[in-house]
Structure formats: structure tokens, C-alpha cells
PDB file of C-alpha atoms in Angstrom:
ATOM      1  CA  UNK A  87       0.081   0.006   0.036  1.00  0.00           C
ATOM      2  CA  UNK A  88       1.196   3.616  -0.605  1.00  0.00           C
ATOM      3  CA  UNK A  89       0.742   6.395   2.106  1.00  0.00           C
ATOM      4  CA  UNK A  90      -1.075   9.245   0.409  1.00  0.00           C
ATOM      5  CA  UNK A  91      -0.716  12.879   1.123  1.00  0.00           C
ATOM      6  CA  UNK A  92      -3.406  12.654   3.766  1.00  0.00           C
ATOM      7  CA  UNK A  93      -1.469  10.095   5.617  1.00  0.00           C
ATOM      8  CA  UNK A  94      -3.903   7.257   4.775  1.00  0.00           C
ATOM      9  CA  UNK A  95      -3.137   3.974   3.038  1.00  0.00           C
ATOM     10  CA  UNK A  96      -4.211   3.302  -0.475  1.00  0.00           C
ATOM     11  CA  UNK A  97      -3.748   1.000  -3.160  1.00  0.00           C
ATOM     12  CA  UNK A  98      -0.989   2.317  -5.579  1.00  0.00           C
ATOM     13  CA  UNK A  99      -2.125   3.495  -8.873  1.00  0.00           C
ATOM     14  CA  UNK A 100      -3.142   6.450 -10.901  1.00  0.00           C
ATOM     15  CA  UNK A 101      -5.136   7.931 -13.648  1.00  0.00           C
ATOM     16  CA  UNK A 102      -5.265   6.775 -17.304  1.00  0.00           C
ATOM     17  CA  UNK A 103      -4.529   9.271 -19.973  1.00  0.00           C
ATOM     18  CA  UNK A 104      -7.256   9.504 -22.726  1.00  0.00           C
ATOM     19  CA  UNK A 105      -8.374   6.169 -23.753  1.00  0.00           C
ATOM     20  CA  UNK A 106      -5.392   4.018 -22.654  1.00  0.00           C
ATOM     21  CA  UNK A 107      -6.211   0.605 -21.044  1.00  0.00           C
ATOM     22  CA  UNK A 108      -6.233   0.521 -17.214  1.00  0.00           C
ATOM     23  CA  UNK A 109      -3.488  -2.088 -17.119  1.00  0.00           C
ATOM     24  CA  UNK A 110      -0.950   0.646 -18.591  1.00  0.00           C
ATOM     25  CA  UNK A 111      -1.006   2.884 -15.685  1.00  0.00           C
ATOM     26  CA  UNK A 112      -1.009   0.093 -13.184  1.00  0.00           C
ATOM     27  CA  UNK A 113       2.223  -1.156 -14.749  1.00  0.00           C
ATOM     28  CA  UNK A 114       3.528   2.402 -14.951  1.00  0.00           C
ATOM     29  CA  UNK A 115       2.925   3.088 -11.200  1.00  0.00           C
ATOM     30  CA  UNK A 116       4.396  -0.344 -10.023  1.00  0.00           C
ATOM     31  CA  UNK A 117       7.565   0.671 -12.031  1.00  0.00           C
ATOM     32  CA  UNK A 118       7.662   4.077 -10.277  1.00  0.00           C
ATOM     33  CA  UNK A 119       7.742   2.130  -6.969  1.00  0.00           C
ATOM     34  CA  UNK A 120      10.638   0.028  -8.237  1.00  0.00           C
ATOM     35  CA  UNK A 121       8.776  -2.926  -9.273  1.00  0.00           C
ATOM     36  CA  UNK A 122       9.090  -4.377 -12.825  1.00  0.00           C
ATOM     37  CA  UNK A 123       5.907  -6.420 -12.603  1.00  0.00           C
ATOM     38  CA  UNK A 124       3.261  -7.057 -15.296  1.00  0.00           C
ATOM     39  CA  UNK A 125      -0.279  -6.769 -13.596  1.00  0.00           C
ATOM     40  CA  UNK A 126      -2.159  -9.984 -13.545  1.00  0.00           C
ATOM     41  CA  UNK A 127      -5.639 -10.674 -13.439  1.00  0.00           C
ATOM     42  CA  UNK A 128      -8.389  -7.941 -12.806  1.00  0.00           C
ATOM     43  CA  UNK A 129      -9.669  -8.522  -9.255  1.00  0.00           C
ATOM     44  CA  UNK A 130     -12.444  -5.939  -9.115  1.00  0.00           C
ATOM     45  CA  UNK A 131     -13.913  -2.669 -10.739  1.00  0.00           C
ATOM     46  CA  UNK A 132     -15.311   0.040  -8.587  1.00  0.00           C
ATOM     47  CA  UNK A 133     -17.348   2.886  -9.791  1.00  0.00           C
ATOM     48  CA  UNK A 134     -17.276   5.909  -7.529  1.00  0.00           C
ATOM     49  CA  UNK A 135     -19.749   8.596  -7.997  1.00  0.00           C
ATOM     50  CA  UNK A 136     -18.570  12.195  -7.417  1.00  0.00           C
ATOM     51  CA  UNK A 137     -21.051  13.755  -4.853  1.00  0.00           C
ATOM     52  CA  UNK A 138     -22.041  11.040  -2.298  1.00  0.00           C
ATOM     53  CA  UNK A 139     -18.490  10.397  -1.209  1.00  0.00           C
ATOM     54  CA  UNK A 140     -17.530  13.966  -1.454  1.00  0.00           C
ATOM     55  CA  UNK A 141     -15.048  13.261  -4.336  1.00  0.00           C
ATOM     56  CA  UNK A 142     -14.558  16.235  -6.916  1.00  0.00           C
ATOM     57  CA  UNK A 143     -15.330  13.826  -9.916  1.00  0.00           C
ATOM     58  CA  UNK A 144     -16.446  10.264 -10.483  1.00  0.00           C
ATOM     59  CA  UNK A 145     -14.076   7.574 -11.157  1.00  0.00           C
ATOM     60  CA  UNK A 146     -13.691   4.027 -12.198  1.00  0.00           C
ATOM     61  CA  UNK A 147     -11.022   2.210 -10.137  1.00  0.00           C
ATOM     62  CA  UNK A 148      -9.600  -1.119 -11.591  1.00  0.00           C
ATOM     63  CA  UNK A 149      -7.611  -3.243  -9.022  1.00  0.00           C
ATOM     64  CA  UNK A 150      -5.207  -5.899 -10.553  1.00  0.00           C
ATOM     65  CA  UNK A 151      -3.302  -8.659  -8.850  1.00  0.00           C
ATOM     66  CA  UNK A 152       0.368  -8.429  -9.099  1.00  0.00           C
ATOM     67  CA  UNK A 153       1.503 -11.421  -7.442  1.00  0.00           C
ATOM     68  CA  UNK A 154       3.451 -12.101  -4.389  1.00  0.00           C
ATOM     69  CA  UNK A 155       6.786  -9.863  -3.852  1.00  0.00           C
ATOM     70  CA  UNK A 156       9.971 -11.714  -3.590  1.00  0.00           C
ATOM     71  CA  UNK A 157      12.415 -10.626  -0.746  1.00  0.00           C
ATOM     72  CA  UNK A 158      14.554  -8.724  -3.034  1.00  0.00           C
ATOM     73  CA  UNK A 159      11.425  -7.015  -4.611  1.00  0.00           C
ATOM     74  CA  UNK A 160      10.274  -6.092  -1.174  1.00  0.00           C
ATOM     75  CA  UNK A 161      13.561  -4.411  -0.613  1.00  0.00           C
ATOM     76  CA  UNK A 162      13.529  -2.596  -3.806  1.00  0.00           C
ATOM     77  CA  UNK A 163      10.392  -0.848  -3.411  1.00  0.00           C
ATOM     78  CA  UNK A 164      10.818   2.791  -2.814  1.00  0.00           C
ATOM     79  CA  UNK A 165       8.657   5.963  -2.959  1.00  0.00           C
ATOM     80  CA  UNK A 166       9.342   7.901  -6.179  1.00  0.00           C
ATOM     81  CA  UNK A 167      11.712  10.985  -5.486  1.00  0.00           C
ATOM     82  CA  UNK A 168      10.075  14.246  -5.618  1.00  0.00           C
ATOM     83  CA  UNK A 169       6.438  12.952  -5.413  1.00  0.00           C
ATOM     84  CA  UNK A 170       4.231  15.207  -3.565  1.00  0.00           C
ATOM     85  CA  UNK A 171       1.309  12.579  -3.826  1.00  0.00           C
ATOM     86  CA  UNK A 172       2.994  10.017  -1.695  1.00  0.00           C
ATOM     87  CA  UNK A 173       4.512  10.096   1.732  1.00  0.00           C
ATOM     88  CA  UNK A 174       5.652   6.358   2.028  1.00  0.00           C
ATOM     89  CA  UNK A 175       4.924   2.900   1.478  1.00  0.00           C
ATOM     90  CA  UNK A 176       3.621   0.247   4.047  1.00  0.00           C
ATOM     91  CA  UNK A 177       3.405  -3.553   3.814  1.00  0.00           C
ATOM     92  CA  UNK A 178       0.077  -4.543   5.388  1.00  0.00           C
ATOM     93  CA  UNK A 179      -1.153  -7.822   6.819  1.00  0.00           C
ATOM     94  CA  UNK A 180      -4.466  -8.613   5.036  1.00  0.00           C
ATOM     95  CA  UNK A 181      -5.941 -10.231   8.259  1.00  0.00           C
ATOM     96  CA  UNK A 182      -5.652  -6.986  10.058  1.00  0.00           C
ATOM     97  CA  UNK A 183      -7.905  -4.086  10.014  1.00  0.00           C
ATOM     98  CA  UNK A 184      -6.312  -0.785   9.106  1.00  0.00           C
ATOM     99  CA  UNK A 185      -7.839   2.204  10.658  1.00  0.00           C
ATOM    100  CA  UNK A 186      -5.821   4.491   8.483  1.00  0.00           C
ATOM    101  CA  UNK A 187      -7.464   3.308   5.157  1.00  0.00           C
ATOM    102  CA  UNK A 188     -10.535   5.212   4.230  1.00  0.00           C
ATOM    103  CA  UNK A 189     -13.759   2.967   4.292  1.00  0.00           C
ATOM    104  CA  UNK A 190     -13.827   2.806   0.407  1.00  0.00           C
ATOM    105  CA  UNK A 191     -10.073   1.782   0.339  1.00  0.00           C
ATOM    106  CA  UNK A 192     -10.761  -0.837   3.033  1.00  0.00           C
ATOM    107  CA  UNK A 193     -13.785  -2.251   1.154  1.00  0.00           C
ATOM    108  CA  UNK A 194     -11.708  -2.344  -2.208  1.00  0.00           C
ATOM    109  CA  UNK A 195      -8.914  -4.118  -0.255  1.00  0.00           C
ATOM    110  CA  UNK A 196     -11.378  -6.703   1.129  1.00  0.00           C
ATOM    111  CA  UNK A 197     -13.064  -7.246  -1.990  1.00  0.00           C
ATOM    112  CA  UNK A 198      -9.783  -7.848  -3.817  1.00  0.00           C
ATOM    113  CA  UNK A 199      -8.703 -10.258  -1.271  1.00  0.00           C
ATOM    114  CA  UNK A 200     -12.213 -11.947  -1.356  1.00  0.00           C
ATOM    115  CA  UNK A 201     -11.600 -12.251  -5.121  1.00  0.00           C
ATOM    116  CA  UNK A 202      -8.274 -13.913  -4.796  1.00  0.00           C
ATOM    117  CA  UNK A 203      -9.693 -16.706  -2.598  1.00  0.00           C
ATOM    118  CA  UNK A 204     -12.994 -17.115  -4.432  1.00  0.00           C
ATOM    119  CA  UNK A 205     -13.946 -19.325  -7.390  1.00  0.00           C
ATOM    120  CA  UNK A 206     -12.226 -17.934 -10.412  1.00  0.00           C
ATOM    121  CA  UNK A 207     -15.208 -18.795 -12.564  1.00  0.00           C
ATOM    122  CA  UNK A 208     -17.132 -16.343 -10.511  1.00  0.00           C
ATOM    123  CA  UNK A 209     -15.747 -13.494 -12.315  1.00  0.00           C
ATOM    124  CA  UNK A 210     -14.648  -9.941 -11.462  1.00  0.00           C
ATOM    125  CA  UNK A 211     -16.988  -8.193  -8.846  1.00  0.00           C
ATOM    126  CA  UNK A 212     -18.239  -4.802  -9.835  1.00  0.00           C
ATOM    127  CA  UNK A 213     -18.348  -2.461  -6.857  1.00  0.00           C
ATOM    128  CA  UNK A 214     -20.380   0.831  -6.649  1.00  0.00           C
ATOM    129  CA  UNK A 215     -18.858   3.405  -4.179  1.00  0.00           C
ATOM    130  CA  UNK A 216     -16.807   0.565  -2.624  1.00  0.00           C
ATOM    131  CA  UNK A 217     -19.789  -1.862  -2.139  1.00  0.00           C
ATOM    132  CA  UNK A 218     -20.617  -4.881  -4.115  1.00  0.00           C
ATOM    133  CA  UNK A 219     -23.173  -3.919  -6.523  1.00  0.00           C
ATOM    134  CA  UNK A 220     -25.477  -6.590  -5.463  1.00  0.00           C
ATOM    135  CA  UNK A 221     -25.439  -4.789  -2.080  1.00  0.00           C
ATOM    136  CA  UNK A 222     -25.535  -1.198  -3.268  1.00  0.00           C
ATOM    137  CA  UNK A 223     -28.787   0.700  -3.797  1.00  0.00           C
ATOM    138  CA  UNK A 224     -29.203   1.066  -7.465  1.00  0.00           C
ATOM    139  CA  UNK A 225     -30.953   4.238  -8.850  1.00  0.00           C
ATOM    140  CA  UNK A 226     -34.145   4.147 -10.692  1.00  0.00           C
TER     141      UNK A 226
END
């Protein structure tokens, strides 16, 4: 996880440019952290609306599985120099509740872990504001 400017943990990543596929910025942001990893299977998609969460604009977040880091990869991870958007990095235990994650990030993190342990034939879950679409109120 990365530590954002607000001091909270977040999944690493960034915005796409134009109509580029989401996997491209995912790989770019991994390389910025010092990891030469190709993002693997898509774990979830989260559509966040602009106003209910106080976000300035709506967004669609794609979370990819990038494997387990080796010891040398773990040691090579570093915050990019001169990046005001990141304060640091943190390795987290997936079995521990992290109060320094936003509720939306915690739901994404949990849903991604659930996808890793679920039946692969079930497909990629679609979240809406961090909640599984089956549990979110759908507008008429």
C-alpha cells in the first residue's frame, strides 16, 4: 500500500490518459515504486460517484493482482523521488483492520482479497462506491 498525502493507506495507482487501457497505468505506477511487474488478473472494478463520497469527480477504479513479492522485490520498493502525492509505502497484513485506510479503500482491499480466494469462474466483482453492486442501492 502507499501512504497518500493525507497520511492514509491506499492501493497504489493513478489515472489513465485518454483512452489507454487501465493495465498500462497500473504497470507504470508499479515501475515508479521500483517493481518491474506485469499486472495480472483483474480483481475488481469500483465505480465511485462524485458527490455521495465528497469526491471532486466520479472515477472508475480497476484493481489488478500483481502477485507476491520476493524478498529482493520487497527491499527494492521505494517512494518515487519528488512525488508530493506519496508520503511512503507500507506492507500490510491482509488479516488486520487498518484504521488509516478510508472506508472505501478498506472495502476495495477486502473485495480484492475475497476475489483472490473465491472461485475464479465467479468473475470480477463490480463495486459501486466501494460496495458490491448486489448490496448497493441502484438508482431508478
